[in-house]
């Protein structure tokens, strides 16, 4: 009876007020329960953001709403919860004290100063664009240090990531073999087909923002979970799970038709070979890498497959798309030569087209996360951004190679560091770094890289204590 009543109410509200309003009213009690739980245990918000980041853009194809602002709201509520909690018990804010927190605060400070950039045309564009560029990482990274900072949280993170990536590939297979649903078709008809239907073949985008993000994210998943599988020794079920997720990631990357995504496993694999500190494995990897290059660049094997054929164009220096990108970068280089602070955050890409469609930057495609940072924030912003990313990457590599003693923890940080390297490489060819879900995955990755030495120290102390107790027991 309750289900029938709820169904009847939903039908009436949908008919009279529309589907979004009907859903909102029906779900209101659940939302209130969730918000209450969030205020009592703000850690719930972290898990919600990780899950929500996979679906936030895809939801807009079904329900027209500014879904991204929900992330802003969740972050605000988590800080509000901590503020009120501080009246009841002491919050150990010192947990958030880290080189990473300092670096992202400097980055946020530079982004905030961009509002005064004399070249900036739209302050509204700045507000929308700076969230993905700087605000989210500035807000979420301290929260991760405070609320999501234990080895079990890393396990939860990997499980969520793996399961949702599997769902992403399954959704992609549905689009490939059964076709898109009516809402996705409407999105394609509204302009999405220009970049997602090439020579009559659909580039699979799953429930992600686009095929580029889907391909890079799945390649990222393949790298991280493939490496994790190599480090699992005894838990066969966990090893099998990691292998399945990695293979699904590779398949998802291929059916996306995203050429730039191949940079993720390429650079991620190279990083893994370096971190192994084994010259024989490094040489073997180099031979395999050369083999992959020869396969794509100098053969026509499997050219009948549309996905392979499109990936092969990534190795063609005369590819028309590459030449257009290089031409755009030359134009940007001339324009930005006298603008070291860039044209202002939000000047390029979708935000530029939306708020300042008449400007040069809005009408010059960046086709790259790093090129977009350069155009928006100038050479100063680009160098600062690269310094931060390479600082984190080198920290992860150093931890994995020299600091971490626990084999499984070292394996997890190795996998995350290699994934970071892969996404950094892919971000030159595509604007993947600051988009959902990759951006959120990167922020969590960075925090775990910096937390790992603390965990390892505790693990070593525990092992030493156990050995000491065992020795005393033996002597007794």
CSV table of C-alpha atoms in Angstrom, one decimal:
chain,number,residue,atom,x,y,z
A,1,UNK,CA,0.0,0.0,0.0
A,2,UNK,CA,2.8,2.4,0.8
A,3,UNK,CA,4.5,1.7,-2.5
A,4,UNK,CA,1.2,2.2,-4.3
A,5,UNK,CA,0.6,5.5,-2.5
A,6,UNK,CA,4.1,6.7,-3.3
A,7,UNK,CA,3.7,5.7,-6.9
A,8,UNK,CA,0.4,7.5,-7.2
A,9,UNK,CA,1.8,10.6,-5.6
A,10,UNK,CA,4.7,10.5,-8.0
A,11,UNK,CA,2.4,10.1,-11.0
A,12,UNK,CA,0.3,13.0,-10.0
A,13,UNK,CA,3.2,15.3,-9.2
A,14,UNK,CA,5.0,14.4,-12.5
A,15,UNK,CA,1.8,15.1,-14.5
A,16,UNK,CA,1.2,18.4,-12.8
A,17,UNK,CA,4.7,19.7,-12.0
A,18,UNK,CA,7.1,17.8,-14.1
A,19,UNK,CA,9.4,14.8,-13.4
A,20,UNK,CA,12.2,16.8,-11.6
A,21,UNK,CA,9.7,18.4,-9.2
A,22,UNK,CA,7.9,15.1,-8.7
A,23,UNK,CA,11.1,13.3,-7.9
A,24,UNK,CA,12.3,16.1,-5.6
A,25,UNK,CA,9.2,16.0,-3.5
A,26,UNK,CA,9.0,12.2,-3.3
A,27,UNK,CA,12.7,12.0,-2.3
A,28,UNK,CA,12.6,14.9,0.2
A,29,UNK,CA,12.3,12.6,3.3
A,30,UNK,CA,15.3,10.6,2.2
A,31,UNK,CA,17.3,13.7,1.5
A,32,UNK,CA,16.5,15.0,5.0
A,33,UNK,CA,17.6,11.7,6.5
A,34,UNK,CA,20.8,11.8,4.5
A,35,UNK,CA,21.6,15.4,5.5
A,36,UNK,CA,21.0,14.6,9.1
A,37,UNK,CA,23.5,11.7,8.8
A,38,UNK,CA,25.9,13.9,7.0
A,39,UNK,CA,25.9,16.6,9.7
A,40,UNK,CA,26.5,13.8,12.3
A,41,UNK,CA,29.1,12.0,10.3
A,42,UNK,CA,30.6,14.3,7.7
A,43,UNK,CA,32.8,11.4,6.4
A,44,UNK,CA,29.7,10.2,4.6
A,45,UNK,CA,30.0,13.3,2.3
A,46,UNK,CA,33.4,12.2,1.1
A,47,UNK,CA,32.1,8.8,0.0
A,48,UNK,CA,29.1,10.5,-1.6
A,49,UNK,CA,31.3,12.9,-3.6
A,50,UNK,CA,33.5,10.0,-4.9
A,51,UNK,CA,30.4,8.1,-6.1
A,52,UNK,CA,28.5,11.1,-7.3
A,53,UNK,CA,31.5,12.3,-9.4
A,54,UNK,CA,31.0,9.3,-11.7
A,55,UNK,CA,27.4,10.2,-12.5
A,56,UNK,CA,27.2,14.0,-12.1
A,57,UNK,CA,27.6,15.0,-15.8
A,58,UNK,CA,25.6,12.0,-17.2
A,59,UNK,CA,22.6,13.0,-15.0
A,60,UNK,CA,22.2,16.2,-16.9
A,61,UNK,CA,21.2,14.2,-20.0
A,62,UNK,CA,18.2,12.9,-18.1
A,63,UNK,CA,17.3,15.9,-15.9
A,64,UNK,CA,18.3,19.4,-16.8
A,65,UNK,CA,19.9,20.8,-13.6
A,66,UNK,CA,23.1,22.3,-12.4
A,67,UNK,CA,24.2,19.0,-10.8
A,68,UNK,CA,27.8,20.2,-10.2
A,69,UNK,CA,26.6,22.6,-7.5
A,70,UNK,CA,25.6,19.6,-5.4
A,71,UNK,CA,29.3,19.0,-4.9
A,72,UNK,CA,29.7,22.6,-3.7
A,73,UNK,CA,26.9,22.1,-1.3
A,74,UNK,CA,28.3,18.8,0.1
A,75,UNK,CA,31.7,20.4,0.7
A,76,UNK,CA,30.1,23.4,2.5
A,77,UNK,CA,28.0,21.1,4.7
A,78,UNK,CA,31.0,19.0,5.7
A,79,UNK,CA,32.8,22.1,6.8
A,80,UNK,CA,29.7,23.3,8.6
A,81,UNK,CA,29.4,19.9,10.4
A,82,UNK,CA,33.1,20.1,11.5
A,83,UNK,CA,32.4,23.7,12.7
A,84,UNK,CA,29.6,22.6,15.0
A,85,UNK,CA,31.4,19.4,16.0
A,86,UNK,CA,34.3,21.6,17.3
A,87,UNK,CA,32.0,23.0,20.0
A,88,UNK,CA,31.5,19.4,21.4
A,89,UNK,CA,34.9,17.9,21.0
A,90,UNK,CA,38.3,19.0,19.8
A,91,UNK,CA,38.9,18.6,16.1
A,92,UNK,CA,42.5,17.7,15.2
A,93,UNK,CA,42.9,20.3,12.5
A,94,UNK,CA,46.7,19.5,12.5
A,95,UNK,CA,45.9,16.3,10.5
A,96,UNK,CA,45.3,18.5,7.5
A,97,UNK,CA,48.8,20.1,7.9
A,98,UNK,CA,50.7,18.9,4.9
A,99,UNK,CA,52.9,20.1,2.0
A,100,UNK,CA,50.0,19.2,-0.3
A,101,UNK,CA,47.5,21.4,1.6
A,102,UNK,CA,50.0,24.3,1.4
A,103,UNK,CA,50.5,23.8,-2.4
A,104,UNK,CA,46.8,23.6,-3.2
A,105,UNK,CA,46.2,26.7,-1.0
A,106,UNK,CA,48.8,28.6,-3.1
A,107,UNK,CA,47.1,27.4,-6.2
A,108,UNK,CA,43.7,28.5,-4.9
A,109,UNK,CA,45.2,31.9,-4.0
A,110,UNK,CA,46.5,32.4,-7.5
A,111,UNK,CA,43.1,31.4,-8.9
A,112,UNK,CA,41.4,33.9,-6.6
A,113,UNK,CA,43.7,36.7,-7.7
A,114,UNK,CA,42.7,35.9,-11.3
A,115,UNK,CA,39.4,37.7,-10.6
A,116,UNK,CA,41.5,40.9,-10.9
A,117,UNK,CA,43.2,39.8,-14.2
A,118,UNK,CA,42.9,42.9,-16.5
A,119,UNK,CA,42.4,40.5,-19.4
A,120,UNK,CA,39.4,38.8,-17.9
A,121,UNK,CA,36.1,39.6,-19.6
A,122,UNK,CA,33.6,37.8,-17.4
A,123,UNK,CA,33.6,37.4,-13.6
A,124,UNK,CA,30.7,35.0,-13.8
A,125,UNK,CA,32.8,32.7,-16.1
A,126,UNK,CA,35.6,32.9,-13.4
A,127,UNK,CA,33.2,31.7,-10.7
A,128,UNK,CA,32.0,28.7,-12.7
A,129,UNK,CA,35.4,27.7,-14.1
A,130,UNK,CA,37.6,28.2,-11.1
A,131,UNK,CA,35.6,25.5,-9.2
A,132,UNK,CA,37.0,22.6,-11.3
A,133,UNK,CA,40.4,24.3,-11.6
A,134,UNK,CA,41.1,25.1,-8.0
A,135,UNK,CA,38.2,25.3,-5.5
A,136,UNK,CA,37.2,21.7,-5.3
A,137,UNK,CA,40.8,20.5,-4.6
A,138,UNK,CA,41.3,23.3,-2.1
A,139,UNK,CA,38.2,22.3,-0.2
A,140,UNK,CA,38.3,18.5,-0.5
A,141,UNK,CA,42.0,17.8,0.2
A,142,UNK,CA,41.9,19.1,3.8
A,143,UNK,CA,38.7,17.2,4.4
A,144,UNK,CA,40.3,14.0,3.1
A,145,UNK,CA,43.2,14.5,5.6
A,146,UNK,CA,40.7,15.0,8.4
A,147,UNK,CA,38.0,12.4,7.6
A,148,UNK,CA,39.2,9.9,5.1
A,149,UNK,CA,42.7,9.1,6.3
A,150,UNK,CA,43.0,5.4,7.3
A,151,UNK,CA,44.2,2.4,5.3
A,152,UNK,CA,40.7,1.0,5.4
A,153,UNK,CA,39.6,4.2,3.6
A,154,UNK,CA,42.0,3.5,0.8
A,155,UNK,CA,40.4,0.0,0.5
A,156,UNK,CA,36.9,1.5,0.4
A,157,UNK,CA,38.1,4.0,-2.3
A,158,UNK,CA,39.5,1.3,-4.5
A,159,UNK,CA,36.4,-0.8,-4.2
A,160,UNK,CA,34.1,2.1,-5.1
A,161,UNK,CA,36.3,3.1,-8.0
A,162,UNK,CA,36.5,-0.5,-9.3
A,163,UNK,CA,32.8,-1.2,-9.1
A,164,UNK,CA,31.8,2.1,-10.7
A,165,UNK,CA,34.3,1.7,-13.5
A,166,UNK,CA,32.9,-1.8,-14.2
A,167,UNK,CA,29.4,-0.2,-14.4
A,168,UNK,CA,30.9,2.4,-16.8
A,169,UNK,CA,32.2,-0.3,-19.1
A,170,UNK,CA,28.9,-2.2,-19.0
A,171,UNK,CA,27.0,1.0,-19.8
A,172,UNK,CA,29.4,1.5,-22.7
A,173,UNK,CA,28.7,-2.0,-24.0
A,174,UNK,CA,25.0,-1.3,-23.8
A,175,UNK,CA,25.5,1.8,-26.0
A,176,UNK,CA,27.8,-0.1,-28.4
A,177,UNK,CA,25.6,-3.3,-28.9
A,178,UNK,CA,22.1,-2.1,-28.1
A,179,UNK,CA,22.3,1.6,-29.0
A,180,UNK,CA,21.8,4.7,-26.9
A,181,UNK,CA,18.7,5.5,-24.9
A,182,UNK,CA,16.2,8.3,-25.9
A,183,UNK,CA,17.8,10.8,-23.5
A,184,UNK,CA,21.3,10.1,-24.9
A,185,UNK,CA,20.0,10.3,-28.4
A,186,UNK,CA,18.5,13.7,-27.6
A,187,UNK,CA,22.0,14.8,-26.4
A,188,UNK,CA,23.6,13.5,-29.6
A,189,UNK,CA,21.0,15.3,-31.7
A,190,UNK,CA,21.6,18.5,-29.7
A,191,UNK,CA,25.2,18.7,-30.9
A,192,UNK,CA,26.9,15.8,-29.3
A,193,UNK,CA,27.0,13.9,-32.6
A,194,UNK,CA,29.6,16.3,-34.0
A,195,UNK,CA,32.3,14.8,-31.8
A,196,UNK,CA,30.7,11.4,-31.0
A,197,UNK,CA,29.6,10.1,-34.4
A,198,UNK,CA,32.5,9.8,-36.7
A,199,UNK,CA,32.2,8.2,-40.1
A,200,UNK,CA,29.0,6.6,-38.9
A,201,UNK,CA,30.6,5.0,-35.8
A,202,UNK,CA,29.5,6.0,-32.3
A,203,UNK,CA,32.3,7.0,-29.9
A,204,UNK,CA,31.1,5.4,-26.6
A,205,UNK,CA,30.7,7.8,-23.7
A,206,UNK,CA,28.9,5.7,-21.1
A,207,UNK,CA,27.5,7.8,-18.3
A,208,UNK,CA,30.5,10.1,-18.4
A,209,UNK,CA,30.6,13.7,-19.7
A,210,UNK,CA,32.0,12.6,-23.1
A,211,UNK,CA,34.0,9.9,-24.9
A,212,UNK,CA,37.3,11.6,-24.1
A,213,UNK,CA,36.7,11.5,-20.3
A,214,UNK,CA,35.3,8.0,-20.5
A,215,UNK,CA,38.4,6.7,-22.4
A,216,UNK,CA,40.9,8.4,-20.2
A,217,UNK,CA,39.2,7.4,-17.0
A,218,UNK,CA,39.0,3.8,-18.1
A,219,UNK,CA,42.6,3.8,-19.2
A,220,UNK,CA,43.4,5.2,-15.7
A,221,UNK,CA,41.4,2.4,-14.1
A,222,UNK,CA,43.3,-0.2,-16.2
A,223,UNK,CA,46.6,1.1,-15.1
A,224,UNK,CA,45.8,1.3,-11.4
A,225,UNK,CA,44.0,-2.0,-11.1
A,226,UNK,CA,46.3,-3.9,-13.4
A,227,UNK,CA,49.3,-2.9,-11.2
A,228,UNK,CA,47.3,-3.7,-8.0
A,229,UNK,CA,46.7,-7.2,-9.3
A,230,UNK,CA,50.4,-7.7,-9.6
A,231,UNK,CA,50.9,-7.0,-5.9
A,232,UNK,CA,48.2,-9.3,-4.6
A,233,UNK,CA,49.8,-12.6,-3.5
A,234,UNK,CA,47.4,-14.6,-1.4
A,235,UNK,CA,43.8,-13.2,-1.8
A,236,UNK,CA,42.8,-14.8,-5.1
A,237,UNK,CA,39.3,-13.2,-5.0
A,238,UNK,CA,40.7,-9.7,-4.7
A,239,UNK,CA,43.3,-10.5,-7.4
A,240,UNK,CA,40.6,-11.7,-9.8
A,241,UNK,CA,38.5,-8.6,-9.0
A,242,UNK,CA,41.4,-6.3,-9.9
A,243,UNK,CA,42.2,-8.2,-13.1
A,244,UNK,CA,38.5,-8.0,-14.2
A,245,UNK,CA,38.4,-4.3,-13.5
A,246,UNK,CA,41.7,-3.7,-15.4
A,247,UNK,CA,40.5,-5.7,-18.4
A,248,UNK,CA,37.2,-3.9,-18.4
A,249,UNK,CA,39.1,-0.6,-18.3
A,250,UNK,CA,41.1,-1.5,-21.3
A,251,UNK,CA,38.0,-2.5,-23.2
A,252,UNK,CA,36.2,0.7,-22.2
A,253,UNK,CA,39.2,2.8,-23.3
A,254,UNK,CA,39.2,1.1,-26.7
A,255,UNK,CA,35.5,1.4,-27.5
A,256,UNK,CA,35.6,5.1,-26.5
A,257,UNK,CA,37.5,5.8,-29.6
A,258,UNK,CA,39.6,8.4,-27.7
A,259,UNK,CA,43.1,8.5,-29.2
A,260,UNK,CA,44.6,10.5,-26.4
A,261,UNK,CA,43.6,8.0,-23.8
A,262,UNK,CA,46.3,5.6,-25.0
A,263,UNK,CA,48.8,8.0,-23.2
A,264,UNK,CA,47.4,6.8,-19.9
A,265,UNK,CA,48.5,3.1,-20.1
A,266,UNK,CA,51.6,4.1,-22.0
A,267,UNK,CA,52.9,6.6,-19.4
A,268,UNK,CA,51.5,4.6,-16.5
A,269,UNK,CA,53.3,1.5,-17.7
A,270,UNK,CA,56.5,3.4,-18.2
A,271,UNK,CA,56.3,4.8,-14.7
A,272,UNK,CA,55.7,1.3,-13.2
A,273,UNK,CA,58.8,0.0,-14.9
A,274,UNK,CA,60.8,2.9,-13.4
A,275,UNK,CA,59.5,2.4,-9.9
A,276,UNK,CA,60.3,-1.3,-10.1
A,277,UNK,CA,64.1,-0.4,-10.1
A,278,UNK,CA,64.8,-3.5,-12.2
A,279,UNK,CA,66.8,-2.9,-15.4
A,280,UNK,CA,65.8,-6.3,-16.9
A,281,UNK,CA,62.1,-5.5,-16.5
A,282,UNK,CA,62.7,-1.9,-17.8
A,283,UNK,CA,64.4,-3.3,-20.9
A,284,UNK,CA,61.6,-5.8,-21.4
A,285,UNK,CA,59.0,-3.1,-21.0
A,286,UNK,CA,60.9,-0.9,-23.6
A,287,UNK,CA,60.8,-3.8,-26.1
A,288,UNK,CA,57.1,-4.3,-25.5
A,289,UNK,CA,56.5,-0.5,-25.9
A,290,UNK,CA,58.4,-0.5,-29.2
A,291,UNK,CA,56.3,-3.4,-30.3
A,292,UNK,CA,53.1,-1.5,-29.5
A,293,UNK,CA,54.4,1.6,-31.4
A,294,UNK,CA,55.3,-0.5,-34.4
A,295,UNK,CA,51.9,-2.2,-34.4
A,296,UNK,CA,50.0,1.1,-34.4
A,297,UNK,CA,52.4,3.3,-36.4
A,298,UNK,CA,53.8,1.0,-39.1
A,299,UNK,CA,51.3,-1.8,-39.7
A,300,UNK,CA,47.6,-2.0,-40.8
A,301,UNK,CA,46.8,-5.1,-38.7
A,302,UNK,CA,43.2,-5.1,-37.5
A,303,UNK,CA,42.5,-2.0,-39.5
A,304,UNK,CA,39.0,-3.3,-40.2
A,305,UNK,CA,38.2,-2.6,-36.5
A,306,UNK,CA,36.9,1.0,-36.2
A,307,UNK,CA,38.4,1.4,-32.6
A,308,UNK,CA,41.9,0.2,-33.6
A,309,UNK,CA,41.8,2.3,-36.8
A,310,UNK,CA,41.0,5.4,-34.8
A,311,UNK,CA,43.6,4.7,-32.2
A,312,UNK,CA,46.2,4.2,-35.0
A,313,UNK,CA,45.7,7.9,-36.1
A,314,UNK,CA,47.2,8.9,-32.7
A,315,UNK,CA,50.6,7.7,-34.0
A,316,UNK,CA,50.3,9.6,-37.3
A,317,UNK,CA,52.2,12.9,-37.2
A,318,UNK,CA,50.4,14.1,-40.3
A,319,UNK,CA,46.9,13.5,-38.8
A,320,UNK,CA,44.6,16.4,-39.7
A,321,UNK,CA,43.3,16.7,-36.1
A,322,UNK,CA,46.8,17.0,-34.7
A,323,UNK,CA,47.7,19.6,-37.3
A,324,UNK,CA,44.7,21.7,-36.3
A,325,UNK,CA,45.7,21.4,-32.6
A,326,UNK,CA,49.3,22.5,-33.3
A,327,UNK,CA,48.0,25.5,-35.4
A,328,UNK,CA,45.7,26.6,-32.5
A,329,UNK,CA,48.7,26.3,-30.1
A,330,UNK,CA,50.7,28.5,-32.4
A,331,UNK,CA,47.9,31.1,-32.4
A,332,UNK,CA,47.7,31.0,-28.6
A,333,UNK,CA,51.4,31.3,-28.2
A,334,UNK,CA,51.3,34.6,-30.2
A,335,UNK,CA,48.3,35.9,-28.3
A,336,UNK,CA,49.6,34.9,-24.8
A,337,UNK,CA,53.2,36.2,-25.4
A,338,UNK,CA,52.2,39.6,-23.9
A,339,UNK,CA,49.8,38.1,-21.4
A,340,UNK,CA,51.7,36.2,-18.7
A,341,UNK,CA,48.6,35.9,-16.5
A,342,UNK,CA,46.5,34.6,-19.3
A,343,UNK,CA,43.1,35.7,-20.5
A,344,UNK,CA,41.3,35.0,-17.3
A,345,UNK,CA,39.8,31.8,-15.8
A,346,UNK,CA,36.8,30.8,-17.8
A,347,UNK,CA,37.9,32.5,-21.0
A,348,UNK,CA,38.2,29.2,-23.0
A,349,UNK,CA,36.2,26.1,-23.6
A,350,UNK,CA,32.5,25.8,-22.8
A,351,UNK,CA,32.5,28.6,-20.2
A,352,UNK,CA,34.1,30.9,-22.8
A,353,UNK,CA,31.5,30.0,-25.4
A,354,UNK,CA,28.7,30.5,-22.8
A,355,UNK,CA,29.7,33.8,-21.3
A,356,UNK,CA,32.1,35.5,-23.7
A,357,UNK,CA,31.4,34.0,-27.1
A,358,UNK,CA,32.7,37.0,-29.0
A,359,UNK,CA,36.3,36.7,-27.7
A,360,UNK,CA,39.4,35.2,-29.4
A,361,UNK,CA,40.1,32.7,-26.6
A,362,UNK,CA,36.5,31.5,-26.5
A,363,UNK,CA,36.7,30.7,-30.2
A,364,UNK,CA,40.1,29.0,-30.1
A,365,UNK,CA,40.0,25.3,-29.2
A,366,UNK,CA,42.5,24.3,-26.5
A,367,UNK,CA,41.8,20.5,-26.7
A,368,UNK,CA,44.0,20.0,-23.7
A,369,UNK,CA,43.9,20.5,-19.9
A,370,UNK,CA,47.4,22.1,-19.8
A,371,UNK,CA,46.8,24.3,-22.9
A,372,UNK,CA,43.5,25.5,-21.2
A,373,UNK,CA,45.4,26.3,-18.0
A,374,UNK,CA,48.0,28.2,-20.1
A,375,UNK,CA,45.3,30.2,-22.0
A,376,UNK,CA,43.2,31.0,-18.8
A,377,UNK,CA,46.0,31.5,-16.3
A,378,UNK,CA,49.0,32.3,-18.4
A,379,UNK,CA,52.5,30.9,-18.4
A,380,UNK,CA,52.8,31.8,-14.7
A,381,UNK,CA,49.8,29.7,-13.9
A,382,UNK,CA,50.9,26.8,-16.1
A,383,UNK,CA,54.4,26.6,-14.5
A,384,UNK,CA,52.8,26.8,-11.0
A,385,UNK,CA,50.4,24.0,-11.9
A,386,UNK,CA,53.1,21.8,-13.4
A,387,UNK,CA,55.3,22.3,-10.4
A,388,UNK,CA,52.5,21.2,-8.0
A,389,UNK,CA,51.7,18.1,-10.1
A,390,UNK,CA,55.3,17.0,-10.5
A,391,UNK,CA,56.0,17.6,-6.8
A,392,UNK,CA,53.2,15.2,-6.0
A,393,UNK,CA,54.3,12.7,-8.6
A,394,UNK,CA,57.9,12.7,-7.4
A,395,UNK,CA,56.7,12.4,-3.8
A,396,UNK,CA,54.7,9.3,-4.8
A,397,UNK,CA,57.6,7.8,-6.7
A,398,UNK,CA,60.0,8.5,-3.8
A,399,UNK,CA,57.6,6.9,-1.3
A,400,UNK,CA,57.1,3.8,-3.5
A,401,UNK,CA,60.8,3.3,-4.3
A,402,UNK,CA,62.5,4.1,-1.0
A,403,UNK,CA,60.3,5.0,2.0
A,404,UNK,CA,57.5,2.4,2.2
A,405,UNK,CA,58.5,-1.0,3.6
A,406,UNK,CA,55.1,-2.7,3.8
A,407,UNK,CA,54.7,-4.6,0.4
A,408,UNK,CA,51.0,-4.2,0.0
A,409,UNK,CA,51.0,-0.5,0.9
A,410,UNK,CA,53.9,0.1,-1.4
A,411,UNK,CA,52.0,-1.7,-4.2
A,412,UNK,CA,48.9,0.5,-3.7
A,413,UNK,CA,50.9,3.7,-3.8
A,414,UNK,CA,52.8,2.5,-6.8
A,415,UNK,CA,49.6,1.9,-8.6
A,416,UNK,CA,48.1,5.3,-7.7
A,417,UNK,CA,51.4,7.1,-8.6
A,418,UNK,CA,51.5,5.3,-12.0
A,419,UNK,CA,47.8,6.3,-12.6
A,420,UNK,CA,48.7,9.9,-11.8
A,421,UNK,CA,51.5,9.9,-14.3
A,422,UNK,CA,49.2,8.4,-16.9
A,423,UNK,CA,46.5,11.1,-16.4
A,424,UNK,CA,49.1,13.9,-16.5
A,425,UNK,CA,50.3,12.6,-19.9
A,426,UNK,CA,46.8,12.3,-21.2
A,427,UNK,CA,45.9,15.8,-20.0
A,428,UNK,CA,48.2,17.2,-22.7
A,429,UNK,CA,45.9,15.8,-25.4
A,430,UNK,CA,42.6,16.1,-23.6
A,431,UNK,CA,41.0,18.2,-20.9
A,432,UNK,CA,40.5,15.3,-18.5
A,433,UNK,CA,42.3,16.3,-15.3
A,434,UNK,CA,39.8,18.8,-13.9
A,435,UNK,CA,36.6,16.9,-15.0
A,436,UNK,CA,34.5,14.5,-13.1
A,437,UNK,CA,35.3,11.8,-12.0
A,438,UNK,CA,39.0,12.1,-12.8
A,439,UNK,CA,39.5,15.3,-10.8
A,440,UNK,CA,38.1,13.7,-7.6
A,441,UNK,CA,40.1,10.5,-8.2
A,442,UNK,CA,43.2,12.6,-8.5
A,443,UNK,CA,42.6,14.6,-5.3
A,444,UNK,CA,42.1,11.4,-3.3
A,445,UNK,CA,45.1,9.8,-4.9
A,446,UNK,CA,47.3,12.8,-3.9
A,447,UNK,CA,46.2,12.7,-0.3
A,448,UNK,CA,46.9,8.9,0.0
A,449,UNK,CA,50.3,9.4,-1.5
A,450,UNK,CA,51.1,11.9,1.4
A,451,UNK,CA,49.4,9.8,4.1
A,452,UNK,CA,51.2,6.5,3.1
A,453,UNK,CA,54.5,7.2,5.1
A,454,UNK,CA,52.5,7.7,8.3
A,455,UNK,CA,50.6,4.5,7.8
A,456,UNK,CA,53.8,2.6,7.0
A,457,UNK,CA,55.5,3.9,10.1
A,458,UNK,CA,52.7,2.6,12.3
A,459,UNK,CA,52.7,-0.8,10.4
A,460,UNK,CA,56.4,-1.2,11.0
A,461,UNK,CA,56.0,-0.3,14.7
A,462,UNK,CA,53.3,-2.8,15.0
A,463,UNK,CA,55.4,-5.5,13.4
A,464,UNK,CA,58.3,-4.7,15.6
A,465,UNK,CA,56.1,-4.9,18.7
A,466,UNK,CA,54.7,-8.2,17.6
A,467,UNK,CA,58.2,-9.6,17.0
A,468,UNK,CA,59.3,-8.3,20.4
A,469,UNK,CA,56.3,-9.9,22.1
A,470,UNK,CA,57.0,-13.2,20.3
A,471,UNK,CA,60.6,-13.1,21.4
A,472,UNK,CA,59.6,-12.5,25.0
A,473,UNK,CA,57.1,-15.3,24.8
A,474,UNK,CA,59.6,-17.7,23.3
A,475,UNK,CA,62.2,-16.9,26.0
A,476,UNK,CA,59.5,-17.3,28.7
